[in-house]
Amino acid sequence: MADTERYDIVIAGAGLTGAAFALAAAQGGLKVVMVDPQPFSAQMAPTFDGRSTAVAFSTFRMLDALGLGETLRPHACRMDHILVTDGRRPGAASRKASPAFLRFDADEIGGRTGGEPLGYMVENRRIRVALAEAVTRAGIEVRAPATVASVETDAGKATVTLADGSTLIAPLVVGAEGRGSTVRRAAGIETVGWGYGQSGVVATVRLGRDHGNIAHEYFLPSGPFAILPLTDQRASLVWTETTRRGEALRDASDEAFHAHLMRRFGEFLDGATVEGPRFVYPLALSLAEKLVAPRIALIGDAAHGVHPVAGQGLNMGLKDAAALAEVLAEAARLGEDLGAETVLERYARWRRFDNAALAAGFDAFVRLFSNDIAPVRLARDLGMAAVNRIGPLRRAFMQEAGGATGDLPRLLRGEAVV
C-alpha cells in the first residue's frame, strides 16, 4: 500500500513563490511539504532561465526577514533612478523621440524609506539558490521530482495523490506552480485573460561603462524596451516585440542580434556585449476568478500572471505568500482549521483587490504605450510631463512601486511572520 503522510500544508510548486511561502509558513510554526516536478537541485542551476527581477524595496525586506538578505546582497543592484521615455522605432526615417519623460529618484522618498532604493535588480538564479539553501537549512521537506496527480477535498482534509501513488494529507493545499496550475484546475477555478501577441526577449549584456544604478524604460510602438542595472557593470535587457519578431531575434546570429541591439542602444553607455544565451517568453494576462476554494489557496502565477512591464509579477506573488502565511500562522495560534472557509476568506479579502487592480493597471499601461497612434501619443506625453512636474504625484508613484503602501503583511515591513 502507498505511503500516506500528514502535514499542515501541502505546497504544489517549489519555485520562487512556493519556496518563499514554505519558509514563511515554517517560520510561523507550520509543518509543510513542497512537491515539484523538477529535481530540487535544478534550483541551483547556474543559468536557470536568464531572467532578472526588479525586487521592490518592501519585498527585499521580506527576503531579509526570511534570512536571505546576507546571501542576496552581493548580487543585488540598487535602482536609485528610473528614467521612462516615450520612444519611436529606430531608423533613418523616424521622427525625433518625444521630449516627454518621467524621472524617479530614490532620494525624493528617502526620508520615508530609510534611504532604500526604488528597488533592487537581482538575477532570478541568485534568488532561486538563496531560497533553496534556506529551505534546506530550515529542514523543509521537498518531494522532487514528483508530480501532483490529483487533489481531493472533503469536510475535514485535502488528499494530494502523487504520480507514484503516494498520498499527502493536510487541512490545506496551496497552488504555487505557475500559470498551468494543477491545483487550480482541481479546484475548478477558471481564469480570465488574453495574450498580447508579444514576447519578451531577455538577455544579459556587459556595458562599456558604469550604468550609475539607473533603470531605463523606453516605450516603443512594439512594446517596452528596458535596460535594467545589474551588478558587475552588466544590465538585463527586456525587449518586447511581436512574437514572430521576438523568435527571430532569439534565433538570429550573434552578429545580427548585436546589430539590432545597437540600433536601439545607440551609443548608450558605450555599447553593450551580450553575455550568455537569449530567451523568449510569450506575454499574456491571466487572472484566476477566485483565490480560494474549499481547502485550497492560490498564490503567485497560479493566481495571476501579468505583463512584466513594471517588473511586479514576483513582487505580487511574494506579497501573496506573506499574506497567506500570516493568516495561517494566526489561525494556527487560535486553534482554527487552516483549510476552513472563514480562514481562507481572510487571505482572499486581503489580496483580491490589490491583485485585480494591479493586473488591470498593467494591462491598460501596455495598451496605452504599445502603439503609435498620434492622439494617444499626445495624451500620454502630456500625462508623463504632468506627473514629472507634480512632486507629490511622482512620490506617490514611487511609494506604490516600492510596494510600501496599503495594508502590508508583517514580512513586507521587515518583521517575522509571528
XYZ file of C-alpha atoms in Angstrom:
418
model
C 0.000 0.000 0.000
C 1.252 3.522 -0.893
C 2.522 5.608 1.982
C 0.424 8.408 3.473
C 1.860 11.351 5.400
C 0.165 14.218 7.231
C 1.155 17.885 7.155
C -0.319 21.283 7.950
C 0.100 22.427 4.334
C 0.966 20.711 1.042
C 2.532 23.204 -1.392
C 2.441 22.365 -5.095
C 5.419 24.125 -6.691
C 8.911 24.741 -5.312
C 9.771 27.760 -7.453
C 10.382 31.290 -6.164
C 6.911 31.920 -4.717
C 6.356 28.374 -3.445
C 9.738 28.241 -1.689
C 9.269 31.711 -0.142
C 5.828 30.695 1.136
C 7.256 27.450 2.567
C 9.877 29.435 4.503
C 7.282 31.933 5.743
C 4.855 29.201 6.832
C 7.649 27.265 8.569
C 8.640 30.495 10.342
C 5.028 30.616 11.541
C 5.440 27.157 13.101
C 3.607 25.141 10.409
C 4.677 21.743 9.034
C 4.852 21.985 5.251
C 5.955 19.854 2.309
C 6.715 21.080 -1.228
C 6.025 18.990 -4.333
C 7.675 19.870 -7.642
C 8.198 18.043 -10.958
C 11.753 19.447 -11.298
C 14.624 17.925 -9.307
C 15.263 20.346 -6.433
C 18.928 20.519 -7.493
C 17.709 22.306 -10.653
C 17.070 25.368 -8.460
C 20.861 25.591 -8.155
C 21.467 25.593 -11.935
C 23.824 28.453 -12.874
C 21.669 29.774 -15.744
C 18.153 28.614 -14.999
C 16.123 30.926 -17.235
C 18.089 34.092 -17.933
C 15.596 36.372 -16.224
C 16.213 39.039 -13.622
C 13.653 40.571 -11.297
C 13.067 44.106 -10.076
C 12.595 43.374 -6.375
C 10.638 46.173 -4.666
C 12.306 47.512 -1.514
C 9.441 46.167 0.622
C 9.865 42.711 -0.974
C 13.581 42.812 -0.190
C 12.635 43.449 3.449
C 10.642 40.209 3.286
C 13.595 38.270 1.865
C 15.708 39.750 4.677
C 13.159 38.657 7.288
C 13.257 35.125 5.822
C 17.048 35.043 6.251
C 18.065 35.528 2.605
C 19.383 39.090 2.782
C 23.012 38.263 3.532
C 23.188 35.787 0.614
C 21.435 38.109 -1.861
C 23.004 41.483 -1.063
C 26.261 40.929 -3.026
C 24.146 40.093 -6.105
C 21.508 42.834 -5.694
C 21.995 46.029 -7.696
C 20.302 49.148 -6.321
C 17.931 51.015 -8.630
C 18.286 54.580 -7.416
C 16.835 56.210 -10.533
C 14.280 55.171 -13.153
C 14.031 57.077 -16.443
C 10.919 56.473 -18.584
C 10.977 57.735 -22.184
C 8.357 57.596 -24.933
C 10.396 56.419 -27.918
C 9.903 55.567 -31.563
C 11.037 52.617 -33.612
C 14.657 53.417 -34.540
C 15.505 54.014 -38.165
C 16.667 56.700 -40.588
C 13.096 57.746 -41.449
C 11.950 58.050 -37.834
C 10.967 61.360 -36.374
C 12.672 62.507 -33.207
C 11.722 60.841 -29.942
C 9.217 62.649 -27.782
C 10.776 65.136 -25.333
C 8.365 63.883 -22.633
C 9.924 61.731 -19.969
C 9.474 60.669 -16.364
C 12.298 60.548 -13.854
C 12.022 58.849 -10.488
C 14.764 59.353 -7.875
C 15.043 57.331 -4.676
C 16.365 60.382 -2.815
C 12.939 62.030 -3.145
C 11.327 59.456 -0.832
C 14.475 58.580 1.144
C 13.045 60.147 4.301
C 10.095 57.740 4.238
C 12.057 54.631 3.251
C 15.181 54.967 5.379
C 17.377 55.507 2.323
C 16.133 52.420 0.478
C 16.482 52.424 -3.337
C 13.415 52.268 -5.586
C 14.142 48.556 -5.860
C 16.891 46.029 -6.418
C 17.677 44.170 -9.636
C 18.558 40.558 -8.855
C 19.073 37.683 -11.272
C 16.407 35.010 -10.728
C 19.046 32.291 -10.459
C 20.536 34.082 -7.417
C 17.117 34.241 -5.718
C 16.494 30.563 -6.523
C 19.801 29.485 -5.000
C 19.274 31.621 -1.865
C 15.764 30.186 -1.388
C 16.888 26.600 -1.999
C 19.711 26.963 0.541
C 17.318 28.482 3.103
C 14.756 25.696 2.544
C 17.496 23.099 3.092
C 18.729 24.883 6.246
C 15.189 25.026 7.626
C 14.766 21.265 7.108
C 11.642 21.727 4.977
C 10.638 18.519 3.194
C 10.706 18.637 -0.612
C 9.251 15.885 -2.786
C 11.015 16.360 -6.112
C 10.912 15.249 -8.802
C 7.293 14.409 -8.052
C 4.044 15.291 -9.794
C 0.626 16.028 -8.307
C -1.791 13.606 -9.989
C -4.974 14.620 -8.136
C -6.316 16.739 -5.283
C -9.456 15.677 -3.436
C -11.088 17.634 -0.630
C -13.741 16.798 1.930
C -15.100 18.378 5.103
C -12.029 17.549 7.188
C -8.978 17.357 4.937
C -7.382 17.547 1.490
C -5.714 14.485 -0.020
C -2.979 15.002 -2.616
C -2.113 11.902 -4.643
C 1.254 11.941 -6.398
C 2.035 10.232 -9.691
C 3.958 7.491 -7.812
C 0.806 6.612 -5.845
C 1.860 8.098 -2.508
C -0.601 10.394 -0.752
C -0.147 13.519 1.345
C -2.894 14.647 3.710
C -3.276 18.191 5.092
C -6.027 20.648 6.027
C -4.841 22.890 3.156
C -3.236 22.645 -0.297
C -1.527 25.721 -1.774
C -1.167 26.041 -5.548
C 2.113 27.812 -6.333
C 3.054 26.023 -9.527
C 2.508 28.776 -12.093
C 0.002 29.595 -14.797
C -0.750 25.948 -15.660
C -1.603 25.179 -12.009
C -2.867 21.607 -11.455
C -4.229 22.633 -8.044
C -6.248 25.471 -9.589
C -7.742 23.103 -12.158
C -8.526 20.532 -9.436
C -10.397 23.249 -7.537
C -12.438 24.083 -10.649
C -11.242 27.710 -10.584
C -11.440 29.330 -14.029
C -9.118 32.058 -15.309
C -9.769 35.144 -17.398
C -7.119 36.642 -19.622
C -5.661 37.083 -23.074
C -2.404 37.025 -24.980
C -0.742 40.242 -26.134
C 0.699 38.811 -29.349
C 4.019 39.933 -27.881
C 7.044 38.147 -26.474
C 9.783 39.392 -24.192
C 13.311 38.826 -25.481
C 15.560 38.561 -22.435
C 19.343 38.803 -22.388
C 22.171 39.968 -20.140
C 24.699 42.464 -21.529
C 28.014 43.823 -20.323
C 28.206 47.620 -20.649
C 31.116 49.738 -21.818
C 30.858 51.914 -18.695
C 29.062 52.063 -15.366
C 25.251 52.326 -15.510
C 25.028 54.570 -12.426
C 22.209 52.424 -10.932
C 19.760 53.904 -13.437
C 16.960 51.788 -14.944
C 15.843 52.930 -18.410
C 12.423 52.090 -19.853
C 11.773 53.083 -23.461
C 8.226 52.701 -24.738
C 8.389 51.792 -28.423
C 5.377 51.075 -30.687
C 6.047 47.319 -30.465
C 6.269 47.414 -26.657
C 8.652 48.372 -23.818
C 12.437 48.106 -24.177
C 14.035 48.089 -20.720
C 17.690 48.344 -19.704
C 17.887 47.345 -16.046
C 21.078 47.654 -13.988
C 22.812 44.532 -12.646
C 25.964 44.109 -10.580
C 29.410 43.960 -12.195
C 28.711 46.631 -14.877
C 26.043 44.494 -16.530
C 22.405 45.089 -17.433
C 19.352 42.943 -18.020
C 17.512 43.619 -21.275
C 13.798 43.032 -21.589
C 12.953 43.706 -25.209
C 9.265 43.421 -26.158
C 8.444 42.589 -29.762
C 5.764 40.764 -31.703
C 6.118 37.052 -31.021
C 7.299 36.373 -34.590
C 9.963 39.081 -34.419
C 10.981 38.029 -30.888
C 11.601 34.448 -32.004
C 13.597 35.723 -34.992
C 15.768 37.797 -32.631
C 16.356 34.783 -30.388
C 17.375 32.618 -33.351
C 19.477 35.286 -35.125
C 23.258 35.029 -35.276
C 25.189 36.831 -32.547
C 26.278 39.445 -35.091
C 22.737 40.097 -36.341
C 21.324 40.299 -32.809
C 24.082 42.717 -31.784
C 23.370 44.915 -34.830
C 19.636 45.095 -33.953
C 20.507 45.780 -30.323
C 22.843 48.650 -31.202
C 20.115 50.314 -33.280
C 18.108 50.603 -30.064
C 21.013 51.241 -27.722
C 22.841 53.702 -29.961
C 25.955 54.858 -28.126
C 24.213 54.469 -24.782
C 26.696 53.512 -22.039
C 29.467 52.958 -24.617
C 27.751 49.983 -26.188
C 26.858 46.527 -24.910
C 28.123 42.977 -25.371
C 25.659 40.106 -24.931
C 26.690 37.546 -22.321
C 25.093 34.106 -22.240
C 22.025 32.808 -24.096
C 18.955 34.747 -25.216
C 15.491 33.731 -24.076
C 11.985 34.461 -25.380
C 8.861 34.447 -23.196
C 5.330 34.876 -24.644
C 3.423 37.621 -22.804
C -0.152 37.194 -21.613
C -2.521 38.238 -18.845
C -4.081 35.527 -16.694
C -6.200 36.137 -13.595
C -7.844 33.401 -11.505
C -11.529 34.130 -10.886
C -11.062 33.164 -7.213
C -8.031 32.934 -4.928
C -9.506 30.195 -2.716
C -11.745 27.143 -2.876
C -12.569 24.532 -0.218
C -9.187 23.601 1.381
C -7.274 25.241 -1.497
C -5.488 28.613 -1.832
C -3.618 30.055 -4.827
C -0.530 32.274 -4.777
C 1.826 33.730 -7.378
C 1.350 32.995 -11.084
C -1.252 30.329 -10.272
C -3.420 33.264 -9.138
C -2.270 35.997 -11.518
C 0.122 36.284 -14.448
C 0.737 39.882 -15.531
C 2.690 41.686 -18.245
C 6.262 42.281 -16.999
C 6.121 45.989 -17.925
C 6.680 47.119 -14.332
C 8.501 44.005 -13.128
C 5.827 43.410 -10.499
C 4.882 39.751 -11.108
C 7.195 38.237 -8.488
C 6.550 41.090 -6.037
C 2.802 40.364 -6.256
C 3.445 36.636 -5.715
C 5.669 37.183 -2.694
C 3.091 39.535 -1.178
C 0.524 36.721 -1.607
C 2.924 34.345 0.173
C 3.483 36.778 3.053
C -0.249 37.480 3.498
C -1.273 33.801 3.377
C 1.489 32.719 5.787
C 0.448 35.432 8.259
C -3.245 34.492 8.088
C -2.451 30.784 8.574
C 0.048 31.309 11.425
C -2.561 33.417 13.242
C -5.261 30.786 12.592
C -2.996 28.029 13.934
C -2.298 30.108 17.047
C -6.043 30.416 17.631
C -6.583 26.684 17.050
C -8.621 27.180 13.852
C -8.849 24.734 10.948
C -6.298 26.014 8.389
C -8.468 24.990 5.441
C -11.709 26.459 6.793
C -13.580 28.840 4.500
C -13.536 31.596 7.150
C -9.718 31.398 7.384
C -9.098 31.305 3.622
C -11.530 34.155 3.005
C -9.343 36.418 5.179
C -6.474 35.817 2.776
C -8.693 36.295 -0.302
C -10.085 39.592 1.046
C -6.562 40.843 1.773
C -5.170 40.151 -1.708
C -8.156 40.113 -4.096
C -8.470 43.821 -4.832
C -4.719 44.532 -4.969
C -4.094 41.735 -7.486
C -7.021 42.655 -9.749
C -6.219 46.388 -9.642
C -2.543 45.858 -10.485
C -3.329 43.411 -13.303
C -5.832 45.845 -14.831
C -3.416 48.761 -14.387
C -0.530 46.981 -16.137
C -2.848 45.896 -18.963
C -4.046 49.473 -19.521
C -0.452 50.742 -19.335
C 0.693 48.311 -22.037
C -2.198 49.221 -24.327
C -1.597 52.933 -23.791
C 2.107 52.776 -24.651
C 2.414 49.914 -27.197
C 1.142 51.879 -30.191
C 1.984 54.877 -32.338
C -1.475 56.476 -32.714
C -0.950 60.268 -32.758
C -3.776 61.377 -30.383
C -2.890 58.612 -27.892
C 0.789 59.549 -28.104
C -0.065 63.195 -27.403
C -2.249 62.273 -24.401
C 0.379 60.035 -22.819
C 3.178 62.544 -23.386
C 1.110 65.248 -21.707
C 0.387 62.818 -18.856
C 4.072 61.940 -18.416
C 5.064 65.599 -18.428
C 2.386 66.401 -15.829
C 3.419 63.561 -13.476
C 7.061 64.566 -13.848
C 6.242 68.141 -12.771
C 3.925 67.282 -9.841
C 6.166 66.221 -6.953
C 3.538 64.639 -4.655
C 2.109 62.566 -7.514
C 5.584 61.426 -8.579
C 6.437 60.447 -4.987
C 3.140 58.534 -4.673
C 4.047 56.534 -7.798
C 7.420 55.643 -6.260
C 5.885 54.574 -2.936
C 3.402 52.375 -4.821
C 6.137 50.811 -6.995
C 8.159 50.069 -3.857
C 5.211 48.103 -2.511
C 5.143 50.157 0.685
C 1.504 51.267 0.529
C -1.704 49.700 1.816
C -2.175 47.030 4.465
C 1.233 45.342 4.377
C 1.885 41.843 5.743
C 4.412 41.759 8.589
C 7.138 40.240 6.384
C 6.977 43.193 3.978
C 7.538 45.507 6.926
C 10.692 43.500 7.691
C 9.142 41.675 10.669
C 8.845 37.920 11.329
C 5.550 36.179 10.467
C 4.720 35.810 14.172
